[in-house]
Short mmCIF file of C-alpha atoms and ligand atoms in Angstrom, two decimals:
data_model
loop_
_atom_site.label_atom_id
_atom_site.label_comp_id
_atom_site.label_asym_id
_atom_site.label_seq_id
_atom_site.Cartn_x
_atom_site.Cartn_y
_atom_site.Cartn_z
CA MET A 1 11.60 17.35 3.99
CA LYS A 2 11.11 14.38 2.14
CA LYS A 3 7.78 12.94 1.60
CA ARG A 4 7.47 10.08 3.34
CA LEU A 5 6.19 7.21 1.51
CA LYS A 6 2.34 5.76 2.79
CA ILE A 7 2.59 2.72 3.37
CA ILE A 8 -0.96 -0.40 4.39
CA LEU A 9 -0.06 -3.04 5.52
CA VAL A 10 -3.11 -5.56 5.58
CA GLY A 11 -3.98 -7.35 8.01
CA GLY A 12 -8.01 -9.88 8.76
CA ALA A 13 -7.62 -12.38 9.70
CA ARG A 14 -5.60 -14.31 13.55
CA PRO A 15 -3.25 -15.42 11.14
CA ASN A 16 -2.03 -11.71 9.92
CA PHE A 17 -1.41 -10.64 12.59
CA MET A 18 1.95 -11.99 13.68
CA LYS A 19 3.39 -11.70 9.89
CA VAL A 20 2.02 -7.86 9.71
CA ALA A 21 3.71 -7.53 13.08
CA PRO A 22 7.30 -7.97 12.16
CA VAL A 23 7.16 -5.69 9.10
CA TYR A 24 5.57 -3.23 10.67
CA LYS A 25 8.24 -2.72 13.32
CA GLU A 26 10.92 -2.92 10.54
CA LEU A 27 8.75 -0.40 8.40
CA LYS A 28 8.56 2.34 11.09
CA LYS A 29 12.29 2.15 11.33
CA TYR A 30 12.79 4.12 8.78
CA SER A 31 12.64 7.64 8.40
CA CYS A 32 11.02 7.21 4.31
CA PHE A 33 8.60 5.70 5.37
CA LYS A 34 4.88 5.87 6.92
CA PRO A 35 3.22 2.23 7.47
CA ILE A 36 -0.23 2.64 8.41
CA ILE A 37 -2.23 -0.57 9.97
CA VAL A 38 -5.41 -1.51 8.08
CA HIS A 39 -7.86 -3.95 9.89
CA THR A 40 -10.30 -5.51 7.76
CA GLY A 41 -12.38 -6.91 10.43
CA GLN A 42 -12.78 -10.32 9.00
CA HIS A 43 -12.25 -11.36 11.58
CA TYR A 44 -13.50 -9.21 15.08
CA ASP A 45 -13.27 -11.86 17.94
CA LYS A 46 -11.03 -10.45 20.99
CA GLU A 47 -9.82 -13.93 20.12
CA MET A 48 -9.03 -14.20 17.09
CA SER A 49 -8.09 -10.43 16.96
CA GLY A 50 -7.86 -8.06 19.97
CA LEU A 51 -5.60 -10.35 21.32
CA PHE A 52 -2.93 -10.66 19.42
CA PHE A 53 -2.46 -7.50 19.23
CA ARG A 54 -1.54 -6.64 22.33
CA ASP A 55 0.65 -10.01 22.99
CA LEU A 56 2.91 -8.65 19.63
CA GLN A 57 2.83 -5.19 20.81
CA LEU A 58 0.55 -4.11 17.22
CA PRO A 59 -0.43 -0.53 17.91
CA ARG A 60 -4.21 0.21 17.61
CA PRO A 61 -5.09 -0.57 13.26
CA ASP A 62 -5.00 2.96 11.67
CA ILE A 63 -7.89 1.88 10.10
CA TYR A 64 -11.16 -0.49 10.55
CA LEU A 65 -13.26 -1.33 7.96
CA GLY A 66 -15.17 -3.41 10.15
CA VAL A 67 -16.05 -6.01 7.48
CA GLY A 68 -17.53 -9.58 9.91
CA SER A 69 -17.86 -12.41 8.75
CA GLY A 70 -20.09 -14.06 5.90
CA ASN A 71 -20.17 -16.51 2.72
CA HIS A 72 -16.78 -15.66 0.29
CA GLY A 73 -18.97 -13.44 -2.53
CA GLU A 74 -20.36 -11.16 0.08
CA GLN A 75 -17.01 -10.82 3.20
CA THR A 76 -14.47 -10.17 -0.27
CA ALA A 77 -16.73 -7.63 -1.38
CA LYS A 78 -17.74 -6.20 1.48
CA ILE A 79 -13.59 -5.84 2.45
CA MET A 80 -13.28 -4.70 -1.64
CA ILE A 81 -15.52 -1.70 -1.05
CA GLY A 82 -14.46 -0.90 2.46
CA PHE A 83 -10.99 -0.88 1.11
CA GLU A 84 -11.11 1.23 -2.00
CA ASN A 85 -12.75 4.08 0.50
CA VAL A 86 -9.60 3.91 1.85
CA CYS A 87 -7.20 3.62 -0.56
CA MET A 88 -8.56 6.65 -2.88
CA ASP A 89 -8.51 8.28 0.56
CA LEU A 90 -5.00 7.47 2.25
CA LYS A 91 -2.74 7.57 -1.82
CA PRO A 92 -0.97 5.23 -0.27
CA ASP A 93 2.42 3.98 -2.63
CA LEU A 94 2.34 0.56 -1.75
CA VAL A 95 -0.27 -2.27 -0.60
CA ILE A 96 1.53 -4.61 1.83
CA VAL A 97 -0.33 -8.05 1.68
CA VAL A 98 -0.61 -10.85 4.02
CA GLY A 99 -1.11 -14.85 3.62
CA ASP A 100 -3.87 -16.66 1.53
CA VAL A 101 -7.48 -15.27 3.42
CA ASN A 102 -10.22 -13.59 1.74
CA SER A 103 -8.63 -10.07 2.93
CA THR A 104 -5.05 -10.64 1.28
CA ILE A 105 -7.39 -11.43 -2.42
CA ALA A 106 -9.76 -8.63 -1.66
CA CYS A 107 -7.51 -5.72 -1.04
CA ALA A 108 -4.65 -6.63 -3.86
CA LEU A 109 -7.38 -7.16 -5.78
CA VAL A 110 -8.20 -2.83 -4.95
CA ALA A 111 -5.29 -1.88 -5.01
CA VAL A 112 -3.74 -2.78 -8.31
CA LYS A 113 -7.08 -1.28 -9.66
CA LEU A 114 -5.87 1.43 -8.30
CA MET A 115 -2.45 1.10 -9.34
CA ILE A 116 -1.47 1.10 -6.59
CA PRO A 117 1.44 -1.27 -6.31
CA VAL A 118 1.52 -4.39 -4.15
CA ALA A 119 3.06 -6.82 -2.40
CA HIS A 120 2.76 -10.66 -0.84
CA ILE A 121 3.98 -11.53 1.81
CA GLU A 122 4.18 -15.81 1.82
CA ALA A 123 3.96 -15.84 -2.11
CA GLY A 124 4.27 -18.41 -3.48
CA LEU A 125 3.71 -21.86 -1.51
CA ARG A 126 0.67 -23.97 -3.47
CA SER A 127 -1.32 -27.64 -2.06
CA PHE A 128 -2.49 -28.02 -6.45
CA ASP A 129 -5.36 -28.20 -3.99
CA ARG A 130 -7.63 -25.77 -6.16
CA THR A 131 -10.40 -26.68 -3.59
CA MET A 132 -9.03 -24.91 -0.69
CA PRO A 133 -10.65 -21.42 -1.05
CA GLU A 134 -6.59 -20.50 0.04
CA GLU A 135 -5.49 -21.29 -2.95
CA ILE A 136 -7.63 -19.69 -5.32
CA ASN A 137 -6.18 -16.91 -3.13
CA ARG A 138 -3.16 -17.59 -3.27
CA LEU A 139 -3.00 -18.22 -7.10
CA LEU A 140 -4.81 -14.79 -7.13
CA THR A 141 -3.01 -12.86 -5.48
CA ASP A 142 0.66 -13.54 -6.94
CA GLN A 143 -0.21 -13.54 -10.59
CA ILE A 144 -1.07 -9.32 -9.28
CA SER A 145 1.74 -8.58 -7.08
CA ASP A 146 4.60 -6.68 -7.54
CA TYR A 147 6.94 -8.02 -5.72
CA LEU A 148 6.92 -11.24 -4.33
CA PHE A 149 8.50 -12.83 -0.88
CA THR A 150 8.77 -15.53 -0.47
CA THR A 151 9.88 -17.94 2.33
CA CYS A 152 11.23 -21.36 1.03
CA ARG A 153 13.09 -21.49 -2.69
CA ASP A 154 10.40 -24.25 -3.41
CA ALA A 155 8.34 -21.33 -3.59
CA ASN A 156 10.13 -19.15 -6.19
CA GLU A 157 10.06 -21.67 -8.58
CA ASN A 158 5.81 -22.36 -8.45
CA LEU A 159 6.47 -18.62 -9.28
CA ARG A 160 8.44 -19.38 -12.64
CA ARG A 161 6.33 -21.65 -12.96
CA GLU A 162 3.16 -19.51 -13.07
CA GLY A 163 5.47 -17.26 -15.28
CA ILE A 164 6.47 -14.41 -12.92
CA PRO A 165 9.68 -12.99 -14.05
CA GLU A 166 12.17 -13.72 -11.85
CA HIS A 167 12.30 -9.97 -11.09
CA ARG A 168 9.83 -9.28 -9.07
CA ILE A 169 10.72 -12.49 -7.19
CA PHE A 170 12.32 -12.40 -3.19
CA PHE A 171 13.16 -15.01 -1.26
CA VAL A 172 13.36 -13.40 2.32
CA GLY A 173 12.44 -16.52 4.32
CA ASN A 174 9.96 -16.18 6.71
CA VAL A 175 8.32 -13.02 9.00
CA MET A 176 5.60 -15.82 10.85
CA ILE A 177 9.26 -17.46 12.36
CA ASP A 178 10.15 -13.75 13.60
CA THR A 179 7.06 -13.05 15.71
CA LEU A 180 8.06 -16.86 17.27
CA LYS A 181 11.61 -15.69 17.79
CA GLU A 182 11.12 -13.02 19.50
CA HIS A 183 7.92 -13.95 21.32
CA LEU A 184 8.90 -18.07 22.74
CA ILE A 185 10.88 -16.75 25.49
CA ILE A 186 7.98 -14.65 27.61
CA ALA A 187 5.55 -17.55 25.83
CA ARG A 188 7.73 -20.08 27.85
CA ARG A 189 7.11 -18.47 30.48
CA LEU A 190 3.67 -18.72 30.89
CA LYS A 191 3.60 -22.00 31.32
CA MET A 192 0.11 -22.66 30.10
CA TRP A 193 -0.04 -26.62 30.76
CA GLN A 194 0.43 -26.03 35.00
CA ASN A 195 -3.02 -23.89 34.21
CA LEU A 196 -4.36 -26.58 32.42
CA GLY A 197 -3.21 -28.86 35.16
CA LEU A 198 -1.63 -30.45 32.32
CA LYS A 199 1.95 -32.25 32.83
CA LYS A 200 5.27 -30.36 30.62
CA GLY A 201 5.41 -32.56 27.89
CA HIS A 202 2.74 -35.08 28.78
CA TYR A 203 0.57 -34.07 26.90
CA CYS A 204 -0.62 -33.14 22.80
CA VAL A 205 -2.90 -29.80 20.71
CA LEU A 206 -5.13 -29.75 18.51
CA THR A 207 -6.99 -26.74 16.37
CA LEU A 208 -9.00 -27.67 13.56
CA HIS A 209 -10.84 -25.11 10.97
CA ARG A 210 -11.06 -26.12 7.28
CA PRO A 211 -14.70 -25.66 5.76
CA SER A 212 -13.07 -29.64 4.79
CA ASN A 213 -12.48 -31.37 7.75
CA VAL A 214 -15.02 -29.52 10.13
CA ASP A 215 -18.11 -28.40 7.87
CA ASN A 216 -19.46 -31.70 6.80
CA GLU A 217 -20.86 -33.34 10.27
CA LYS A 218 -20.08 -36.83 9.73
CA ILE A 219 -16.75 -35.97 8.74
CA LEU A 220 -15.67 -34.55 12.01
CA GLN A 221 -17.63 -36.73 13.87
CA ASP A 222 -14.49 -39.09 12.53
CA ILE A 223 -11.86 -36.94 12.75
CA MET A 224 -12.85 -36.87 16.89
CA ASP A 225 -13.42 -40.16 17.09
CA GLY A 226 -9.89 -40.77 16.05
CA ILE A 227 -9.00 -37.87 18.58
CA THR A 228 -11.32 -39.66 21.35
CA GLU A 229 -8.94 -42.86 20.95
CA VAL A 230 -5.79 -40.57 21.12
CA SER A 231 -6.60 -38.63 24.18
CA LYS A 232 -7.24 -42.76 25.68
CA ILE A 233 -3.15 -42.81 25.18
CA LEU A 234 -2.23 -39.14 25.65
CA PRO A 235 -4.65 -35.98 26.92
CA VAL A 236 -5.85 -33.36 23.99
CA VAL A 237 -6.22 -29.70 24.83
CA PHE A 238 -7.82 -28.21 22.12
CA PRO A 239 -8.85 -24.51 21.24
CA VAL A 240 -11.54 -24.79 19.22
CA HIS A 241 -12.15 -22.39 16.59
CA PRO A 242 -15.57 -19.71 16.10
CA ARG A 243 -16.30 -22.48 12.86
CA THR A 244 -15.69 -25.25 14.82
CA SER A 245 -17.77 -24.90 17.47
CA ALA A 246 -20.60 -23.50 15.44
CA ARG A 247 -20.63 -27.69 14.79
CA PHE A 248 -20.49 -28.57 18.46
CA ASP A 249 -24.21 -28.90 19.71
CA HIS A 250 -21.95 -29.71 23.73
CA ILE A 251 -18.68 -28.20 24.10
CA HIS A 252 -17.37 -28.21 28.25
CA PHE A 253 -15.43 -25.81 28.85
CA LEU A 254 -12.62 -27.14 31.78
CA VAL A 255 -10.14 -24.92 32.10
CA TYR A 256 -9.35 -25.25 35.27
CA ASP A 257 -10.50 -28.17 35.81
CA ARG A 258 -7.41 -30.08 38.48
CA GLU A 259 -8.74 -33.02 37.84
CA PHE A 260 -8.21 -33.40 34.61
CA ASP A 261 -6.59 -36.86 33.79
CA LYS A 262 -7.37 -38.50 30.55
CA GLY A 263 -9.95 -37.01 27.72
CA ILE A 264 -9.93 -34.61 25.83
CA LEU A 265 -9.99 -30.21 27.10
CA PHE A 266 -11.93 -28.14 25.04
CA ILE A 267 -11.40 -25.15 25.65
CA LYS A 268 -11.41 -21.35 23.61
CA PRO A 269 -9.33 -19.95 20.86
CA LEU A 270 -6.02 -18.55 22.63
CA GLY A 271 -3.86 -15.66 22.57
CA TYR A 272 -0.58 -15.79 20.78
CA LEU A 273 1.79 -16.17 23.70
CA GLU A 274 -1.01 -18.64 25.34
CA PHE A 275 -1.22 -20.58 21.96
CA LEU A 276 3.22 -20.79 21.55
CA SER A 277 3.31 -21.77 24.50
CA LEU A 278 1.53 -24.45 25.40
CA MET A 279 2.58 -26.24 22.07
CA ALA A 280 6.17 -24.92 22.81
CA ASP A 281 6.39 -27.65 26.18
CA ALA A 282 3.63 -30.39 24.16
CA ARG A 283 4.39 -33.90 23.52
CA PHE A 284 3.46 -33.30 19.68
CA VAL A 285 0.27 -30.91 17.90
CA LEU A 286 -2.09 -32.26 15.05
CA THR A 287 -3.83 -29.37 13.03
CA ASP A 288 -5.48 -29.37 10.00
CA SER A 289 -3.46 -25.29 10.33
CA GLY A 290 -0.50 -23.67 8.21
CA GLY A 291 0.90 -21.20 9.78
CA ILE A 292 1.49 -24.19 12.65
CA GLN A 293 2.90 -26.07 10.23
CA GLU A 294 6.09 -23.81 10.78
CA GLU A 295 5.39 -22.98 14.13
CA THR A 296 5.83 -26.61 15.68
CA THR A 297 9.27 -27.10 12.62
CA ILE A 298 10.79 -24.85 14.31
CA LEU A 299 10.53 -25.12 17.96
CA GLY A 300 11.33 -28.98 17.04
CA ILE A 301 8.00 -30.35 18.07
CA PRO A 302 6.08 -33.54 15.88
CA CYS A 303 2.96 -31.87 13.99
CA LEU A 304 0.18 -33.98 12.64
CA THR A 305 -1.26 -31.68 10.40
CA LEU A 306 -4.90 -33.66 9.60
CA ARG A 307 -4.93 -32.63 5.60
CA GLU A 308 -3.94 -34.75 2.70
CA ASN A 309 -2.25 -31.79 1.08
CA THR A 310 0.41 -28.95 2.49
CA GLU A 311 1.32 -25.88 0.29
CA ARG A 312 4.28 -25.99 3.03
CA PRO A 313 5.99 -29.18 1.96
CA ILE A 314 9.73 -27.53 3.17
CA THR A 315 8.08 -28.30 6.67
CA ILE A 316 8.39 -32.64 6.14
CA THR A 317 10.81 -32.38 3.88
CA GLN A 318 12.73 -30.40 6.57
CA GLY A 319 10.91 -29.52 9.09
CA THR A 320 8.46 -32.18 12.31
CA ASN A 321 5.74 -32.27 10.35
CA THR A 322 3.66 -35.26 8.71
CA LEU A 323 1.10 -35.51 6.74
CA VAL A 324 -2.11 -37.35 8.56
CA GLY A 325 -4.56 -37.97 6.88
CA ILE A 326 -7.98 -38.18 8.79
CA GLU A 327 -8.22 -41.36 9.28
CA LYS A 328 -7.92 -42.94 12.55
CA LYS A 329 -6.02 -45.43 12.07
CA ALA A 330 -3.38 -43.23 10.03
CA ILE A 331 -3.51 -40.70 13.04
CA LEU A 332 -2.85 -43.17 15.42
CA LYS A 333 -0.32 -45.31 13.93
CA GLU A 334 2.11 -42.02 13.61
CA VAL A 335 1.05 -40.71 17.35
CA LYS A 336 2.36 -43.52 18.08
CA ASN A 337 5.13 -43.36 16.11
CA ILE A 338 6.57 -40.51 18.29
CA LEU A 339 5.47 -41.82 21.09
CA HIS A 340 8.06 -44.65 20.34
CA ARG A 341 10.60 -42.39 19.23
CA THR A 342 13.98 -42.54 20.91
CA THR A 343 15.16 -38.13 21.82
CA ASP A 344 17.85 -38.69 19.70
CA SER A 345 15.65 -38.88 16.84
CA ASP A 346 14.11 -36.21 17.53
CA SER A 347 16.94 -33.90 17.88
CA LEU A 348 17.95 -35.18 14.54
CA VAL A 349 14.57 -33.90 13.01
CA LYS A 350 14.61 -30.77 15.26
CA ASN A 351 18.38 -29.22 14.08
CA ARG A 352 16.98 -29.43 10.30
CA ILE A 353 16.05 -25.20 10.22
CA PRO A 354 14.59 -24.27 7.38
CA GLU A 355 16.97 -21.40 5.68
CA LEU A 356 16.30 -18.56 5.91
CA TRP A 357 14.06 -18.94 9.23
CA ASP A 358 15.90 -16.91 11.32
CA GLY A 359 14.27 -14.18 12.55
CA LYS A 360 15.07 -11.81 10.06
CA ALA A 361 13.46 -11.35 7.46
CA ALA A 362 11.07 -9.24 7.98
CA SER A 363 14.07 -7.01 8.10
CA ARG A 364 15.02 -8.43 5.02
CA ILE A 365 11.66 -7.41 3.14
CA ALA A 366 12.49 -3.19 4.67
CA LYS A 367 15.81 -3.80 3.24
CA THR A 368 14.46 -4.02 -0.73
CA LEU A 369 11.45 -1.98 -0.36
CA ALA A 370 13.48 0.22 0.77
CA ARG A 371 15.83 -0.36 -2.49
CA LEU A 372 12.34 -0.07 -4.52
CA LEU A 373 10.62 1.98 -3.59
CA ALA A 374 13.77 4.60 -3.64
C1 LIG B 1 -10.39 -18.12 7.85
C2 LIG B 1 -9.14 -18.24 6.46
C3 LIG B 1 -8.49 -19.66 6.64
C4 LIG B 1 -7.82 -18.97 7.96
C5 LIG B 1 -7.91 -18.32 9.06
C6 LIG B 1 -8.28 -19.02 10.46
C7 LIG B 1 -10.49 -17.11 4.70
C8 LIG B 1 -11.46 -17.50 3.47
N1 LIG B 1 -10.39 -18.26 5.22
O1 LIG B 1 -11.01 -18.85 7.65
O2 LIG B 1 -7.14 -19.48 5.60
O3 LIG B 1 -6.30 -20.39 7.70
O4 LIG B 1 -9.40 -18.17 8.41
O5 LIG B 1 -9.19 -18.67 11.08
O6 LIG B 1 -9.72 -16.46 4.35
N2 LIG B 1 -16.03 -15.44 13.32
C9 LIG B 1 -16.03 -15.52 14.90
N3 LIG B 1 -14.83 -14.60 15.11
C10 LIG B 1 -14.11 -14.62 14.41
C11 LIG B 1 -14.75 -14.43 13.09
C12 LIG B 1 -15.24 -15.55 12.90
O7 LIG B 1 -17.38 -16.05 15.56
O8 LIG B 1 -13.88 -13.89 14.62
C13 LIG B 1 -17.10 -17.53 12.75
C14 LIG B 1 -18.16 -17.01 12.17
O9 LIG B 1 -18.90 -17.62 12.33
C15 LIG B 1 -17.54 -17.10 10.77
C16 LIG B 1 -16.54 -18.60 11.01
O10 LIG B 1 -15.84 -18.13 11.55
O11 LIG B 1 -18.71 -17.81 9.64
C17 LIG B 1 -16.03 -18.17 9.87
O12 LIG B 1 -14.84 -17.43 9.85
P1 LIG B 1 -14.03 -16.85 8.59
O13 LIG B 1 -13.33 -15.27 8.73
O14 LIG B 1 -15.52 -17.02 7.46
O15 LIG B 1 -13.55 -18.31 7.92
P2 LIG B 1 -12.59 -19.10 8.93
O16 LIG B 1 -12.29 -19.58 9.39
O17 LIG B 1 -12.27 -18.19 10.45
#
């Protein structure tokens, strides 16, 4: 029998798992591939990791490195040490990394130095802001990867500008949207708004975790002052990321408070399906996340991004995203704009789906790999 090619898929942090899942499932369809899931343990809480494996029907990771949190150098180094042992032991034929977290660059770097080919999924995104740790991870991972799978044509342009040869770049679409499309119907059935005592379409969702927004107390306080104003107009549901909750002195978990009318509802981070349900029926979303800008674009839900820049400009030119920054006045102005928009203009926005965000990106990746590695 022909030897099966061992392909390691690396997942480490929450936004990785929904990208790994569809690729793993597609690779499984090929008898020539043996996909192996390595979880670095960068994220380890049930809410940040375990719930995602359950919701996405991923098997338990084949290997769990358990590196945990730490400063960038420490965390990246621990992942590298653990992953080097895995690679020397398993001798994979390919390592696939996704996104832009510390696990992405750490595992890519280990693999290339062991002469193992690396594929990077979601390559070429650029915020052009090197104060973001993710931007450094993106730039470096793309420089050393052999196969670069992109979600949009402007990512191809960014890679060309950085001197990446054309034959390494593959525009395949967005695997995160594959996962969204696969799970949307089940997620909608959860009706999270009902569980939280809210009215469908009459609340907004907030997520905040960028170090530049939450690590400085004064900045976080200013943002929360703005959000408090928003909450006087519409209830705000706020699943709080652990980085952010560590900054709050008092968090009131009002999850099942049926009396809740207006205000901010602080809740624990949600699993994939619960969060998708919450987003899908929201009036709008406020966020500093990257992936949520893409998901809201497909859901047709207005997204106000609490940042000065984005590595995903296609969500602005073709989607529902608006960069509002963190100033209270700017946030409130855009919230009022959204609430005054007519349904007709909303539906115009909803129809502009970026090219190849069609739910088939992972199948294109598997097909391309089968051809390249044959
Ligand atoms: C990481 C990624 C970021 C991504 C985000 C999604 C990097 C550089 N950053 O940021 O790109 O958008 O994940 O969530 O890789 N913690 C827990 N439990 C966990 C994980 C973390 O309590 O399961 C706490 C720890 O106190 C930790 C802090 O959250 O120090 C930050 O975690 P870390 O993985 O360093 O970065 P994120 O902010 O989560």
